[in-house]
Amino acid sequence: MSNLDWVCVPRLYEVRKNHLAGRATLEHPLKQQTVTVVDINPLSLALEGTDPLSQFARQDEELNDQLSQMVSELDLKSKRRERDRIEPEDNTLQWSTRRLGILNRFTTNEKLSLSTSFLVASGSLDGGNESIKAQTVVADKTKYRLEQLDHFDDGTMRHMMDLTQPEYIQRFEQLKQELTQSWHNDQRVKALKIAIQCAKMLADTTVLQFYPSQYVLITDILDVFGKLVYDRLQAKASGLPGASAATLEREREAARDTCQNWFYKIASIRELLPRLYLELSIFKCYEFLTSDREEYEKLLRRLTHQLRGIADPLVSTYARCYLVRMGVTVTPSKTYIRENFGDLFIVYPQIFRFVARFNLHPEIVTASSYLQLYAPAFDYMLLCLVHKCELHTQDMLNECKQLKNNGAILMSILSSFTSEFIATNALEFVELIKTSETPGISKSQLLRSLGSCVSSCAPLQEQRVTFLKAAFETINKLTDPNEYINCVETWAVFVSQYFTIHEVNRLLGELNTRMCLGKAYEKHYPQLQNILSRIMQNYRSIELLLIQPNFLPYLDLFQKESVRVEVCKTILTYYKQNSEEYTCDAVVTNALMYLGKILNDSVNALSVEDERRQISQLINVFIHKVHFGRDLEQQLGFYVEARGTFSNLDAVYVTLVHAACKLATRNTSRSTGFIKACISYCFITIPSISAVQQQMDLYLLCGQLALRHLCLGQADACFEAALQLVNDLPAATVDFEGKPRSLERYLVSYLCNMLATLIVVPDSPEQGVLYFLRLLLDVIGKHEFKADSTAPSVIYLHALDMLYVQSLEKYPYHIKGVVSNDDLYGHDPKFLAEINNLCVQVVDAILLQLKALGVAHQQRQQAELSLDLFLRIVRYADLERETVSQLALNLWLLANKSQTQLDTKTLPQTLRVVEQLYKQLRDVAPAQAQAIAKLLLRMRNS
């Protein structure tokens, strides 16, 4: 179709404008409309009046007036306050919150042994021995229980040896199930004997390091036993529903007798330890015998005195812990707890006789490990003593001072007493730790506990400096680097939270000096990293930290590259979260650049994409935060320095290009020199980015920016560079799910954007008429598309749109100050002839695409493309030319051949568009309208 006689026709804007009718409104047009649906119950139509259920609902609505709602809200709030007030009290002394921690902390690899007569080889969990039947007849109970006592003789005791810890725990779970099942099968004596045998095991300290966990497992069984006894007595005392007062009184009396019977049975146990544990396990049942709080106090004191008969200090301590644990559930008194501590302090020196023995035989257990066995019991007892009662706190502290080797008690005091009390007596605690010399409890352990307490509640303002100085005098005397660094790790929170930047800087300096001795830092990277994290997390201004003399030297302690990179990430992450909006401080900027350079240098060809993305995000954040105000040259200089520093990160280069473009828009002077410098910076930076797609986007952005600021030479260079990259664009890319994604849609969108921009770009006298459009068409002709792709056709159609706009006397939009081709050529005939020739080339290219679609049997795409080109010929070209009119008719016929592939409304709508165009031009351009009329006639005849 090279003989096509194409001539663009002028466009009549006054005809083509479609005005929308406006109307005044009082509501926002985007306001969400609410529709009220009235549901009429058909059954209510049969009633005279309203439906009774609806009437009740309406009465409820009327009752819910404002005052009623306020009262209900107040009641709800008061209930919530009451619940919030009660719950912490219950949870504070809950043993269950400590149980799992003890089981996880005190473990062993040694083999364990267990002695019991209730875990037989098979069938024990299926109801026990078949020869013993559960009796339900009351008359047979006495005979049955005697048979039980005879059957479960001590001679049937089984000894299970060489059990691993999981097997040992499993056996206790089986015992718990056996006890529960025996109880429900009315085998009370068997359940009691199981509890007795379990309590006896608490005297076994063969595997010392497992004893706290063993205590937890056994007391769980005792708790189950105590609950079963209590629930049975409670059920007896409550009686049947609806019973008379006399019957209820008889039931209560029977429950009281049964309760006394249980205590008599337990009192008859020969051995002290199981007798005490069993009585404590059912201690709550004393409420069926007495309601006097003082009586509870006497009973607890009696049991406290009996505990003096236990020789082993570890067994004795945990027995006292169980007594306190049972006591706090029945009485708020603290006297019996204080008396237990009095007894404990008497036997406390005996603990260190064991410690001295273990120092001679550390292969059994170390002195430190042995003293840690007491910690759960000491901690819980002290917590119960001081919970909501400060009466005994000072007394306990004074007695602790009098003790020799008081480290274990002091450790538990620091763990259990309130932070407020410890903060009030902080100087006293420091002196106490300073003089403490306890085997197995180092000063560093005590100092760490003290540091944790004062971090949550600091001493008085006037005491803080003195307190810190006294504490660090002791810390700095620690010769072991491990003890020293662990102490400083805990105290870093206190120093950064309550002191000025000078103390923080001094702490970093002392760390630098101390950890460089003998390269001690190589073994303590995690602690050094935690110290830095805690300082940055708690100090108010991270910018002040960055400019401290000892901050960057502290980073030199991290000689291992992987650790150093993680530390830099941590610092930049905290800077991202806690820094001010902008910074212009040169020292801060240099510190950030130093950190960013470490991260940039860590990126190599083996780095994963996620690592690159994470590092790029951190660096981009501080690039955005560096702001020099009106000093634009300094800002651009910073970007130049950043470009040289972060050469391994494409995402950072993209950020720098965007930042430079934004910087150009801030220029308020009339001179374009600075803008050209910014665009030149971008033009130099973009080729360093590896992704072709990002390069193309940035070139187009920079070209549009240059055009906006009248830098035509820079704009031309950017547009040309962008078009030259089209053939380097890969056919597909990989999305975040790892699937290939075609880039044809992106290319179509990108070139359409480019064509819209090129409308206002004036031709350069050095490059000829419509140079960029010719270059674009040449690039598209050389680009490899898929065989069935419609992408080139869409681009050619938009190029035809752009050429038609170029033929108009006045373009629809301009950039202020830019002389576009409509003013440059003044509708010159030679310019119009060039446009018409290019239109012919574009149409020929589209016709080739139509032919290719036909060969590929893509009838639907061929018909749609035919209609698109047909409408553009009707609107843009002079239909009085026979070749143009014939081409339009042929396209219409081609589309009609495939009308079954199209939507049924497509062809009629296209015909109506042409008819509407004829009506619009009939009075304005009669000759053009006449040509359209002839085309319509031929279309209908065909």
PDB file of C-alpha atoms in Angstrom, residues 323-412:
ATOM      1  CA  LEU A 323       4.284 -25.501 102.829  1.00  0.00           C
ATOM      2  CA  VAL A 324       4.377 -21.839 101.814  1.00  0.00           C
ATOM      3  CA  ARG A 325       2.725 -22.657  98.504  1.00  0.00           C
ATOM      4  CA  MET A 326      -0.187 -24.389 100.275  1.00  0.00           C
ATOM      5  CA  GLY A 327      -0.368 -21.737 102.988  1.00  0.00           C
ATOM      6  CA  VAL A 328      -0.846 -18.736 100.721  1.00  0.00           C
ATOM      7  CA  THR A 329      -4.053 -20.308  99.373  1.00  0.00           C
ATOM      8  CA  VAL A 330      -5.751 -20.312 102.791  1.00  0.00           C
ATOM      9  CA  THR A 331      -4.358 -17.369 104.782  1.00  0.00           C
ATOM     10  CA  PRO A 332      -2.875 -13.960 103.987  1.00  0.00           C
ATOM     11  CA  SER A 333      -0.686 -14.082 107.096  1.00  0.00           C
ATOM     12  CA  LYS A 334       3.085 -13.871 106.565  1.00  0.00           C
ATOM     13  CA  THR A 335       4.157 -14.909 110.086  1.00  0.00           C
ATOM     14  CA  TYR A 336       4.615 -18.603 109.307  1.00  0.00           C
ATOM     15  CA  ILE A 337       6.663 -17.713 106.198  1.00  0.00           C
ATOM     16  CA  ARG A 338       8.898 -15.470 108.294  1.00  0.00           C
ATOM     17  CA  GLU A 339       9.337 -18.289 110.807  1.00  0.00           C
ATOM     18  CA  ASN A 340      10.307 -20.668 107.992  1.00  0.00           C
ATOM     19  CA  PHE A 341      13.005 -18.248 106.924  1.00  0.00           C
ATOM     20  CA  GLY A 342      14.194 -18.044 110.508  1.00  0.00           C
ATOM     21  CA  ASP A 343      14.640 -21.827 110.540  1.00  0.00           C
ATOM     22  CA  LEU A 344      16.173 -21.705 107.092  1.00  0.00           C
ATOM     23  CA  PHE A 345      18.808 -19.192 108.176  1.00  0.00           C
ATOM     24  CA  ILE A 346      19.765 -21.519 111.041  1.00  0.00           C
ATOM     25  CA  VAL A 347      20.466 -24.434 108.681  1.00  0.00           C
ATOM     26  CA  TYR A 348      21.823 -22.155 105.933  1.00  0.00           C
ATOM     27  CA  PRO A 349      25.495 -22.691 106.916  1.00  0.00           C
ATOM     28  CA  GLN A 350      24.971 -26.425 106.503  1.00  0.00           C
ATOM     29  CA  ILE A 351      24.406 -25.813 102.759  1.00  0.00           C
ATOM     30  CA  PHE A 352      28.000 -24.670 102.419  1.00  0.00           C
ATOM     31  CA  ARG A 353      29.309 -27.832 103.999  1.00  0.00           C
ATOM     32  CA  PHE A 354      27.830 -29.557 100.942  1.00  0.00           C
ATOM     33  CA  VAL A 355      29.337 -26.828  98.751  1.00  0.00           C
ATOM     34  CA  ALA A 356      32.786 -27.474 100.236  1.00  0.00           C
ATOM     35  CA  ARG A 357      32.307 -31.192  99.574  1.00  0.00           C
ATOM     36  CA  PHE A 358      31.350 -30.560  95.936  1.00  0.00           C
ATOM     37  CA  ASN A 359      34.357 -28.302  95.485  1.00  0.00           C
ATOM     38  CA  LEU A 360      36.455 -31.372  96.263  1.00  0.00           C
ATOM     39  CA  HIS A 361      34.424 -33.488  93.809  1.00  0.00           C
ATOM     40  CA  PRO A 362      33.320 -31.164  90.987  1.00  0.00           C
ATOM     41  CA  GLU A 363      32.621 -34.193  88.754  1.00  0.00           C
ATOM     42  CA  ILE A 364      29.428 -34.775  90.801  1.00  0.00           C
ATOM     43  CA  VAL A 365      28.109 -31.229  90.616  1.00  0.00           C
ATOM     44  CA  THR A 366      29.804 -27.830  90.802  1.00  0.00           C
ATOM     45  CA  ALA A 367      29.274 -25.516  93.757  1.00  0.00           C
ATOM     46  CA  SER A 368      27.565 -22.956  91.521  1.00  0.00           C
ATOM     47  CA  SER A 369      25.193 -25.551  90.073  1.00  0.00           C
ATOM     48  CA  TYR A 370      24.375 -26.856  93.553  1.00  0.00           C
ATOM     49  CA  LEU A 371      23.445 -23.406  94.867  1.00  0.00           C
ATOM     50  CA  GLN A 372      21.290 -22.783  91.805  1.00  0.00           C
ATOM     51  CA  LEU A 373      19.174 -25.755  92.857  1.00  0.00           C
ATOM     52  CA  TYR A 374      17.894 -23.704  95.791  1.00  0.00           C
ATOM     53  CA  ALA A 375      16.949 -20.672  93.674  1.00  0.00           C
ATOM     54  CA  PRO A 376      13.366 -21.672  92.659  1.00  0.00           C
ATOM     55  CA  ALA A 377      12.411 -22.425  96.265  1.00  0.00           C
ATOM     56  CA  PHE A 378      14.075 -19.325  97.720  1.00  0.00           C
ATOM     57  CA  ASP A 379      12.580 -17.097  95.015  1.00  0.00           C
ATOM     58  CA  TYR A 380       9.038 -18.345  95.496  1.00  0.00           C
ATOM     59  CA  MET A 381       9.149 -18.189  99.281  1.00  0.00           C
ATOM     60  CA  LEU A 382      10.520 -14.638  99.244  1.00  0.00           C
ATOM     61  CA  LEU A 383       7.931 -13.585  96.690  1.00  0.00           C
ATOM     62  CA  CYS A 384       5.146 -14.916  98.893  1.00  0.00           C
ATOM     63  CA  LEU A 385       6.663 -13.129 101.900  1.00  0.00           C
ATOM     64  CA  VAL A 386       6.785  -9.670 100.286  1.00  0.00           C
ATOM     65  CA  HIS A 387       3.727  -9.919  98.023  1.00  0.00           C
ATOM     66  CA  LYS A 388       1.557  -6.895  98.874  1.00  0.00           C
ATOM     67  CA  CYS A 389       3.343  -6.620 102.207  1.00  0.00           C
ATOM     68  CA  GLU A 390       6.521  -4.609 102.809  1.00  0.00           C
ATOM     69  CA  LEU A 391       6.568  -5.445 106.534  1.00  0.00           C
ATOM     70  CA  HIS A 392       9.414  -7.971 106.424  1.00  0.00           C
ATOM     71  CA  THR A 393      11.539  -6.640 103.571  1.00  0.00           C
ATOM     72  CA  GLN A 394      13.943  -4.575 105.662  1.00  0.00           C
ATOM     73  CA  ASP A 395      14.201  -7.325 108.287  1.00  0.00           C
ATOM     74  CA  MET A 396      15.127  -9.853 105.613  1.00  0.00           C
ATOM     75  CA  LEU A 397      17.758  -7.527 104.207  1.00  0.00           C
ATOM     76  CA  ASN A 398      19.243  -6.960 107.662  1.00  0.00           C
ATOM     77  CA  GLU A 399      19.360 -10.693 108.376  1.00  0.00           C
ATOM     78  CA  CYS A 400      20.950 -11.273 104.988  1.00  0.00           C
ATOM     79  CA  LYS A 401      23.754  -8.900 105.991  1.00  0.00           C
ATOM     80  CA  GLN A 402      24.437 -10.966 109.106  1.00  0.00           C
ATOM     81  CA  LEU A 403      24.711 -14.231 107.191  1.00  0.00           C
ATOM     82  CA  LYS A 404      28.025 -15.593 106.089  1.00  0.00           C
ATOM     83  CA  ASN A 405      28.105 -16.657 102.432  1.00  0.00           C
ATOM     84  CA  ASN A 406      24.886 -14.736 101.872  1.00  0.00           C
ATOM     85  CA  GLY A 407      25.134 -14.739  98.060  1.00  0.00           C
ATOM     86  CA  ALA A 408      22.350 -17.292  97.428  1.00  0.00           C
ATOM     87  CA  ILE A 409      19.841 -15.417  99.626  1.00  0.00           C
ATOM     88  CA  LEU A 410      20.920 -12.055  98.215  1.00  0.00           C
ATOM     89  CA  MET A 411      20.399 -13.381  94.693  1.00  0.00           C
ATOM     90  CA  SER A 412      16.857 -14.439  95.510  1.00  0.00           C
TER      91      SER A 412
END
